[in-house]
Amino acid sequence: RNVLVFGEDGLHKDDFGCLIHIGATGRMKMKGLQPGPLLIMDCGDVSKDARRLFGRPNSPGLLERATAGTLVLNNVHFLNKKLWPEIASLMANGTYFSRAASETKECHLRIIAVCESIMS
């Protein structure tokens, strides 16, 4: 369900993430389900990562807006390392703490992490 795409700079790895979303959208429609959106976040701007992902009071984050869809985390190796445990928990348990709602929420989406090399 979640995917890590890595390779050299200039290979359009984020396009591969879009193709995965398009394929999943077609399968959902065949099953009579309404597919969610494709959202892309460039993790190069690390100062706003938490607010963009988890939201802020009265403003839902990308995780909530991407429900039933796909969130592509482009350049995920730049993502603030303090957020990695929360992303790992989301991928393992399907829950996250919404800063917008100040509560733990369930989240059904596909995360496609895109980077230039294996992350350590």
C-alpha positions as protocol buffer text, in pm:
chain_id: "A"
residue {
  index: 1
  type: ARG
  ca { x: 0 y: 0 z: 0 }
}
residue {
  index: 2
  type: ASN
  ca { x: 274 y: 249 z: 92 }
}
residue {
  index: 3
  type: VAL
  ca { x: 568 y: 279 z: -145 }
}
residue {
  index: 4
  type: LEU
  ca { x: 928 y: 406 z: -133 }
}
residue {
  index: 5
  type: VAL
  ca { x: 1062 y: 522 z: -470 }
}
residue {
  index: 6
  type: PHE
  ca { x: 1430 y: 609 z: -489 }
}
residue {
  index: 7
  type: GLY
  ca { x: 1678 y: 681 z: -766 }
}
residue {
  index: 8
  type: GLU
  ca { x: 1907 y: 942 z: -913 }
}
residue {
  index: 9
  type: ASP
  ca { x: 1810 y: 1306 z: -944 }
}
residue {
  index: 10
  type: GLY
  ca { x: 1626 y: 1383 z: -1268 }
}
residue {
  index: 11
  type: LEU
  ca { x: 1448 y: 1047 z: -1308 }
}
residue {
  index: 12
  type: HIS
  ca { x: 1098 y: 1194 z: -1245 }
}
residue {
  index: 13
  type: LYS
  ca { x: 1034 y: 961 z: -952 }
}
residue {
  index: 14
  type: ASP
  ca { x: 733 y: 1170 z: -845 }
}
residue {
  index: 15
  type: ASP
  ca { x: 572 y: 1087 z: -1183 }
}
residue {
  index: 16
  type: PHE
  ca { x: 596 y: 720 z: -1087 }
}
residue {
  index: 17
  type: GLY
  ca { x: 400 y: 804 z: -770 }
}
residue {
  index: 18
  type: CYS
  ca { x: 132 y: 969 z: -983 }
}
residue {
  index: 19
  type: LEU
  ca { x: 106 y: 657 z: -1201 }
}
residue {
  index: 20
  type: ILE
  ca { x: 56 y: 440 z: -891 }
}
residue {
  index: 21
  type: HIS
  ca { x: -227 y: 672 z: -783 }
}
residue {
  index: 22
  type: ILE
  ca { x: -390 y: 659 z: -1127 }
}
residue {
  index: 23
  type: GLY
  ca { x: -380 y: 278 z: -1129 }
}
residue {
  index: 24
  type: ALA
  ca { x: -531 y: 260 z: -780 }
}
residue {
  index: 25
  type: THR
  ca { x: -801 y: 510 z: -878 }
}
residue {
  index: 26
  type: GLY
  ca { x: -908 y: 288 z: -1166 }
}
residue {
  index: 27
  type: ARG
  ca { x: -930 y: -17 z: -939 }
}
residue {
  index: 28
  type: MET
  ca { x: -1138 y: 175 z: -683 }
}
residue {
  index: 29
  type: LYS
  ca { x: -1381 y: 294 z: -949 }
}
residue {
  index: 30
  type: MET
  ca { x: -1423 y: -63 z: -1078 }
}
residue {
  index: 31
  type: LYS
  ca { x: -1520 y: -164 z: -723 }
}
residue {
  index: 32
  type: GLY
  ca { x: -1773 y: 121 z: -705 }
}
residue {
  index: 33
  type: LEU
  ca { x: -1567 y: 322 z: -455 }
}
residue {
  index: 34
  type: GLN
  ca { x: -1499 y: 694 z: -469 }
}
residue {
  index: 35
  type: PRO
  ca { x: -1120 y: 752 z: -497 }
}
residue {
  index: 36
  type: GLY
  ca { x: -952 y: 1029 z: -305 }
}
residue {
  index: 37
  type: PRO
  ca { x: -720 y: 1300 z: -433 }
}
residue {
  index: 38
  type: LEU
  ca { x: -355 y: 1296 z: -529 }
}
residue {
  index: 39
  type: LEU
  ca { x: -161 y: 1546 z: -317 }
}
residue {
  index: 40
  type: ILE
  ca { x: 210 y: 1615 z: -349 }
}
residue {
  index: 41
  type: MET
  ca { x: 425 y: 1771 z: -77 }
}
residue {
  index: 42
  type: ASP
  ca { x: 783 y: 1880 z: -143 }
}
residue {
  index: 43
  type: CYS
  ca { x: 965 y: 1813 z: 182 }
}
residue {
  index: 44
  type: GLY
  ca { x: 1244 y: 2057 z: 90 }
}
residue {
  index: 45
  type: ASP
  ca { x: 1077 y: 2333 z: 298 }
}
residue {
  index: 46
  type: VAL
  ca { x: 1133 y: 2172 z: 638 }
}
residue {
  index: 47
  type: SER
  ca { x: 1013 y: 2468 z: 844 }
}
residue {
  index: 48
  type: LYS
  ca { x: 645 y: 2401 z: 768 }
}
residue {
  index: 49
  type: ASP
  ca { x: 638 y: 2018 z: 753 }
}
residue {
  index: 50
  type: ALA
  ca { x: 433 y: 1951 z: 1069 }
}
residue {
  index: 51
  type: ARG
  ca { x: 170 y: 2215 z: 991 }
}
residue {
  index: 52
  type: ARG
  ca { x: 135 y: 2102 z: 629 }
}
residue {
  index: 53
  type: LEU
  ca { x: 107 y: 1734 z: 721 }
}
residue {
  index: 54
  type: PHE
  ca { x: -89 y: 1736 z: 1047 }
}
residue {
  index: 55
  type: GLY
  ca { x: -276 y: 2066 z: 1018 }
}
residue {
  index: 56
  type: ARG
  ca { x: -316 y: 2348 z: 1264 }
}
residue {
  index: 57
  type: PRO
  ca { x: -619 y: 2474 z: 1455 }
}
residue {
  index: 58
  type: ASN
  ca { x: -913 y: 2517 z: 1214 }
}
residue {
  index: 59
  type: SER
  ca { x: -702 y: 2414 z: 914 }
}
residue {
  index: 60
  type: PRO
  ca { x: -678 y: 2045 z: 815 }
}
residue {
  index: 61
  type: GLY
  ca { x: -343 y: 1913 z: 703 }
}
residue {
  index: 62
  type: LEU
  ca { x: -253 y: 1711 z: 396 }
}
residue {
  index: 63
  type: LEU
  ca { x: -311 y: 1381 z: 576 }
}
residue {
  index: 64
  type: GLU
  ca { x: -676 y: 1466 z: 634 }
}
residue {
  index: 65
  type: ARG
  ca { x: -723 y: 1615 z: 288 }
}
residue {
  index: 66
  type: ALA
  ca { x: -570 y: 1308 z: 118 }
}
residue {
  index: 67
  type: THR
  ca { x: -816 y: 1062 z: 276 }
}
residue {
  index: 68
  type: ALA
  ca { x: -883 y: 764 z: 44 }
}
residue {
  index: 69
  type: GLY
  ca { x: -621 y: 902 z: -194 }
}
residue {
  index: 70
  type: THR
  ca { x: -246 y: 931 z: -228 }
}
residue {
  index: 71
  type: LEU
  ca { x: 6 y: 1161 z: -62 }
}
residue {
  index: 72
  type: VAL
  ca { x: 341 y: 1184 z: -241 }
}
residue {
  index: 73
  type: LEU
  ca { x: 620 y: 1301 z: -10 }
}
residue {
  index: 74
  type: ASN
  ca { x: 875 y: 1429 z: -262 }
}
residue {
  index: 75
  type: ASN
  ca { x: 1234 y: 1464 z: -134 }
}
residue {
  index: 76
  type: VAL
  ca { x: 1129 y: 1282 z: 184 }
}
residue {
  index: 77
  type: HIS
  ca { x: 1495 y: 1265 z: 293 }
}
residue {
  index: 78
  type: PHE
  ca { x: 1460 y: 1638 z: 377 }
}
residue {
  index: 79
  type: LEU
  ca { x: 1159 y: 1577 z: 602 }
}
residue {
  index: 80
  type: ASN
  ca { x: 1223 y: 1689 z: 959 }
}
residue {
  index: 81
  type: LYS
  ca { x: 1356 y: 1378 z: 1135 }
}
residue {
  index: 82
  type: LYS
  ca { x: 1142 y: 1459 z: 1440 }
}
residue {
  index: 83
  type: LEU
  ca { x: 838 y: 1374 z: 1224 }
}
residue {
  index: 84
  type: TRP
  ca { x: 966 y: 1033 z: 1111 }
}
residue {
  index: 85
  type: PRO
  ca { x: 823 y: 844 z: 1414 }
}
residue {
  index: 86
  type: GLU
  ca { x: 480 y: 997 z: 1352 }
}
residue {
  index: 87
  type: ILE
  ca { x: 491 y: 904 z: 982 }
}
residue {
  index: 88
  type: ALA
  ca { x: 607 y: 551 z: 1072 }
}
residue {
  index: 89
  type: SER
  ca { x: 322 y: 517 z: 1321 }
}
residue {
  index: 90
  type: LEU
  ca { x: 73 y: 640 z: 1061 }
}
residue {
  index: 91
  type: MET
  ca { x: 199 y: 385 z: 811 }
}
residue {
  index: 92
  type: ALA
  ca { x: 189 y: 103 z: 1068 }
}
residue {
  index: 93
  type: ASN
  ca { x: -133 y: 185 z: 1254 }
}
residue {
  index: 94
  type: GLY
  ca { x: -330 y: 413 z: 1022 }
}
residue {
  index: 95
  type: THR
  ca { x: -365 y: 682 z: 1290 }
}
residue {
  index: 96
  type: TYR
  ca { x: -209 y: 1021 z: 1357 }
}
residue {
  index: 97
  type: PHE
  ca { x: -259 y: 1314 z: 1593 }
}
residue {
  index: 98
  type: SER
  ca { x: -441 y: 1594 z: 1412 }
}
residue {
  index: 99
  type: ARG
  ca { x: -323 y: 1936 z: 1524 }
}
residue {
  index: 100
  type: ALA
  ca { x: -633 y: 2083 z: 1354 }
}
residue {
  index: 101
  type: ALA
  ca { x: -878 y: 1880 z: 1565 }
}
residue {
  index: 102
  type: SER
  ca { x: -651 y: 1818 z: 1867 }
}
residue {
  index: 103
  type: GLU
  ca { x: -732 y: 1447 z: 1858 }
}
residue {
  index: 104
  type: THR
  ca { x: -607 y: 1118 z: 1718 }
}
residue {
  index: 105
  type: LYS
  ca { x: -762 y: 1043 z: 1381 }
}
residue {
  index: 106
  type: GLU
  ca { x: -781 y: 740 z: 1158 }
}
residue {
  index: 107
  type: CYS
  ca { x: -634 y: 792 z: 816 }
}
residue {
  index: 108
  type: HIS
  ca { x: -682 y: 575 z: 507 }
}
residue {
  index: 109
  type: LEU
  ca { x: -442 y: 682 z: 236 }
}
residue {
  index: 110
  type: ARG
  ca { x: -142 y: 567 z: 38 }
}
residue {
  index: 111
  type: ILE
  ca { x: 191 y: 733 z: 113 }
}
residue {
  index: 112
  type: ILE
  ca { x: 451 y: 735 z: -161 }
}
residue {
  index: 113
  type: ALA
  ca { x: 787 y: 853 z: -29 }
}
residue {
  index: 114
  type: VAL
  ca { x: 1027 y: 974 z: -297 }
}
residue {
  index: 115
  type: CYS
  ca { x: 1400 y: 1021 z: -234 }
}
residue {
  index: 116
  type: GLU
  ca { x: 1736 y: 1005 z: -407 }
}
residue {
  index: 117
  type: SER
  ca { x: 1882 y: 724 z: -194 }
}
residue {
  index: 118
  type: ILE
  ca { x: 1790 y: 473 z: 76 }
}
residue {
  index: 119
  type: MET
  ca { x: 1716 y: 666 z: 394 }
}
residue {
  index: 120
  type: SER
  ca { x: 1903 y: 587 z: 716 }
}
